[in-house]
Amino acid sequence: MNHEIVELMRDRAAEYGLNLIGAIPATAYAATGEPAESRMRAAGPHARSIIVIGNGGGALWRALKTHANTHPGWLDRDHPLDDFTREVVEQMLLPPLRERKFEVTTAYPGDPDPFNFMLLARLAGLGGPSIIGVMVHPVYGPWIALRAALLIDLELDSSGAAAGFDPCPRCTVRSCIPACPVDAVSAAGGWNVPRCIQHRVESEADCAARCHARVGCVLGPEHRYPDDELAYHQRRTLPAMRAYYDAHLSKPRSDR
């Protein structure tokens, strides 16, 4: 039964581009050094396992556009991709679990007191660390994202293909490093967040269409997001970068 549940989730989710799924015991996350609120959510009241849901490549974006074709105005929403993910999870993944009388609750990256989804991905074998600041996968490379988690009262433990994946220390090409126009990526220091943000905010046109370092990664180039999806994600990250810039990087103006 336990293996069948994970495979059921993988089969149903893949139809909508959510093609990365792994499951871990809730205790594995609760035992980490994450904030207490996040660890408490993982520990109960009924959760015994966490099913971690992500996407690799452009399949989710294509599914979103297909959905939008029959739902006028969907792409005009504030969060069209997140809303589509929620709809798939809540209408396609939750019903078969609840029909089997499982207790299930959902978690998303934008929730208050959110889980550390990058940690969840590593624990569940959906991705490994990289020097460019995003998770990487042995097939999809840097073209993955974490979308949701299901807390369920069933013992599950089913890792994805990226369990233990840590490719950057062994990479000899490292084409991601010279691809960055402001040297915000290095083998020793990884992603230099302040330098990247300063460039994005002050010279946005240079990186508006894509992250050059991400595109330069040698892993999974055939799974690169479509150009319109790349631009979408760059637009989505910019407001948070501007807020960080204003709080930490901008120079105060002297009164005149």
mmCIF file of N, CA and C in Angstrom, residues 20-25 28-29 51-54 115-130 134-137 145-146 158-166:
data_model
loop_
_atom_site.group_PDB
_atom_site.id
_atom_site.type_symbol
_atom_site.label_atom_id
_atom_site.label_comp_id
_atom_site.label_asym_id
_atom_site.label_seq_id
_atom_site.Cartn_x
_atom_site.Cartn_y
_atom_site.Cartn_z
ATOM 1 N N LEU A 20 8.238 15.597 -10.260
ATOM 2 C CA LEU A 20 9.236 15.241 -9.253
ATOM 3 C C LEU A 20 8.534 15.032 -7.919
ATOM 4 N N ILE A 21 8.541 13.805 -7.428
ATOM 5 C CA ILE A 21 7.875 13.494 -6.164
ATOM 6 C C ILE A 21 8.735 12.533 -5.366
ATOM 7 N N GLY A 22 8.910 12.853 -4.106
ATOM 8 C CA GLY A 22 9.581 11.969 -3.162
ATOM 9 C C GLY A 22 8.850 12.034 -1.835
ATOM 10 N N ALA A 23 9.103 11.069 -0.969
ATOM 11 C CA ALA A 23 8.430 11.029 0.329
ATOM 12 C C ALA A 23 9.435 10.700 1.421
ATOM 13 N N ILE A 24 9.277 11.361 2.558
ATOM 14 C CA ILE A 24 10.179 11.146 3.687
ATOM 15 C C ILE A 24 9.374 11.008 4.972
ATOM 16 N N PRO A 25 9.907 10.331 5.981
ATOM 17 C CA PRO A 25 9.259 10.346 7.297
ATOM 18 C C PRO A 25 9.240 11.770 7.850
ATOM 19 N N ALA A 28 12.190 12.894 9.911
ATOM 20 C CA ALA A 28 13.449 13.284 9.271
ATOM 21 C C ALA A 28 13.559 14.796 9.172
ATOM 22 N N TYR A 29 12.445 15.453 8.881
ATOM 23 C CA TYR A 29 12.456 16.916 8.824
ATOM 24 C C TYR A 29 12.409 17.512 10.225
ATOM 25 N N ILE A 51 5.073 14.115 1.677
ATOM 26 C CA ILE A 51 5.247 13.909 0.242
ATOM 27 C C ILE A 51 5.646 15.253 -0.362
ATOM 28 N N VAL A 52 6.814 15.300 -0.968
ATOM 29 C CA VAL A 52 7.355 16.550 -1.511
ATOM 30 C C VAL A 52 7.120 16.566 -3.020
ATOM 31 N N ILE A 53 6.586 17.666 -3.517
ATOM 32 C CA ILE A 53 6.156 17.761 -4.913
ATOM 33 C C ILE A 53 6.892 18.898 -5.613
ATOM 34 N N GLY A 54 7.477 18.593 -6.761
ATOM 35 C CA GLY A 54 8.158 19.610 -7.551
ATOM 36 C C GLY A 54 7.956 19.383 -9.034
ATOM 37 N N PHE A 115 7.721 25.599 5.395
ATOM 38 C CA PHE A 115 8.803 24.629 5.435
ATOM 39 C C PHE A 115 9.991 25.167 4.638
ATOM 40 N N ASN A 116 11.154 24.666 4.956
ATOM 41 C CA ASN A 116 12.332 24.912 4.124
ATOM 42 C C ASN A 116 12.259 23.917 2.970
ATOM 43 N N PHE A 117 11.732 24.365 1.838
ATOM 44 C CA PHE A 117 11.499 23.442 0.734
ATOM 45 C C PHE A 117 12.797 22.960 0.097
ATOM 46 N N MET A 118 13.847 23.754 0.159
ATOM 47 C CA MET A 118 15.119 23.271 -0.385
ATOM 48 C C MET A 118 15.653 22.121 0.464
ATOM 49 N N LEU A 119 15.458 22.206 1.766
ATOM 50 C CA LEU A 119 15.855 21.100 2.638
ATOM 51 C C LEU A 119 14.970 19.883 2.393
ATOM 52 N N LEU A 120 13.668 20.108 2.266
ATOM 53 C CA LEU A 120 12.759 19.001 1.950
ATOM 54 C C LEU A 120 13.183 18.304 0.665
ATOM 55 N N ALA A 121 13.554 19.082 -0.338
ATOM 56 C CA ALA A 121 13.958 18.498 -1.620
ATOM 57 C C ALA A 121 15.189 17.626 -1.463
ATOM 58 N N ARG A 122 16.147 18.076 -0.672
ATOM 59 C CA ARG A 122 17.352 17.273 -0.459
ATOM 60 C C ARG A 122 17.015 15.991 0.291
ATOM 61 N N LEU A 123 16.199 16.097 1.326
ATOM 62 C CA LEU A 123 15.836 14.918 2.108
ATOM 63 C C LEU A 123 15.066 13.905 1.267
ATOM 64 N N ALA A 124 14.227 14.412 0.343
ATOM 65 C CA ALA A 124 13.384 13.537 -0.477
ATOM 66 C C ALA A 124 14.042 13.111 -1.776
ATOM 67 N N GLY A 125 15.271 13.554 -2.031
ATOM 68 C CA GLY A 125 15.963 13.152 -3.248
ATOM 69 C C GLY A 125 15.440 13.806 -4.506
ATOM 70 N N LEU A 126 14.930 15.028 -4.383
ATOM 71 C CA LEU A 126 14.446 15.741 -5.570
ATOM 72 C C LEU A 126 15.491 16.684 -6.150
ATOM 73 N N GLY A 127 16.499 17.031 -5.378
ATOM 74 C CA GLY A 127 17.520 17.939 -5.871
ATOM 75 C C GLY A 127 18.689 18.012 -4.917
ATOM 76 N N GLY A 128 19.808 18.479 -5.439
ATOM 77 C CA GLY A 128 20.999 18.677 -4.636
ATOM 78 C C GLY A 128 21.467 20.110 -4.722
ATOM 79 N N PRO A 129 22.457 20.499 -3.932
ATOM 80 C CA PRO A 129 22.918 21.886 -3.901
ATOM 81 C C PRO A 129 23.736 22.246 -5.129
ATOM 82 N N SER A 130 23.842 23.533 -5.383
ATOM 83 C CA SER A 130 24.682 24.009 -6.487
ATOM 84 C C SER A 130 25.304 25.339 -6.114
ATOM 85 N N VAL A 134 20.458 27.550 -6.824
ATOM 86 C CA VAL A 134 19.240 26.776 -7.034
ATOM 87 C C VAL A 134 19.566 25.296 -6.895
ATOM 88 N N MET A 135 18.517 24.494 -6.650
ATOM 89 C CA MET A 135 18.708 23.053 -6.592
ATOM 90 C C MET A 135 18.970 22.518 -7.996
ATOM 91 N N VAL A 136 19.699 21.408 -8.069
ATOM 92 C CA VAL A 136 19.965 20.775 -9.361
ATOM 93 C C VAL A 136 19.607 19.297 -9.289
ATOM 94 N N HIS A 137 19.283 18.745 -10.446
ATOM 95 C CA HIS A 137 18.799 17.368 -10.568
ATOM 96 C C HIS A 137 19.647 16.653 -11.612
ATOM 97 N N ALA A 145 11.868 23.119 -9.635
ATOM 98 C CA ALA A 145 11.337 23.991 -8.589
ATOM 99 C C ALA A 145 10.491 23.151 -7.648
ATOM 100 N N LEU A 146 10.370 23.615 -6.416
ATOM 101 C CA LEU A 146 9.573 22.920 -5.409
ATOM 102 C C LEU A 146 8.242 23.629 -5.288
ATOM 103 N N SER A 158 10.380 7.218 0.211
ATOM 104 C CA SER A 158 10.656 6.914 -1.189
ATOM 105 C C SER A 158 11.427 8.071 -1.810
ATOM 106 N N SER A 159 12.731 7.903 -1.938
ATOM 107 C CA SER A 159 13.578 8.976 -2.442
ATOM 108 C C SER A 159 13.510 9.086 -3.959
ATOM 109 N N GLY A 160 13.725 10.301 -4.453
ATOM 110 C CA GLY A 160 13.820 10.532 -5.881
ATOM 111 C C GLY A 160 15.220 10.259 -6.395
ATOM 112 N N ALA A 161 15.432 10.552 -7.679
ATOM 113 C CA ALA A 161 16.693 10.209 -8.351
ATOM 114 C C ALA A 161 17.868 11.065 -7.920
ATOM 115 N N ALA A 162 17.614 12.151 -7.186
ATOM 116 C CA ALA A 162 18.699 13.059 -6.808
ATOM 117 C C ALA A 162 19.205 12.828 -5.388
ATOM 118 N N ALA A 163 18.876 11.694 -4.798
ATOM 119 C CA ALA A 163 19.359 11.412 -3.441
ATOM 120 C C ALA A 163 20.888 11.439 -3.419
ATOM 121 N N GLY A 164 21.458 12.276 -2.568
ATOM 122 C CA GLY A 164 22.907 12.388 -2.451
ATOM 123 C C GLY A 164 23.589 13.120 -3.590
ATOM 124 N N PHE A 165 22.827 13.739 -4.476
ATOM 125 C CA PHE A 165 23.396 14.401 -5.655
ATOM 126 C C PHE A 165 24.072 15.708 -5.253
ATOM 127 N N ASP A 166 25.336 15.858 -5.572
ATOM 128 C CA ASP A 166 26.111 17.058 -5.238
ATOM 129 C C ASP A 166 27.184 17.241 -6.311
#
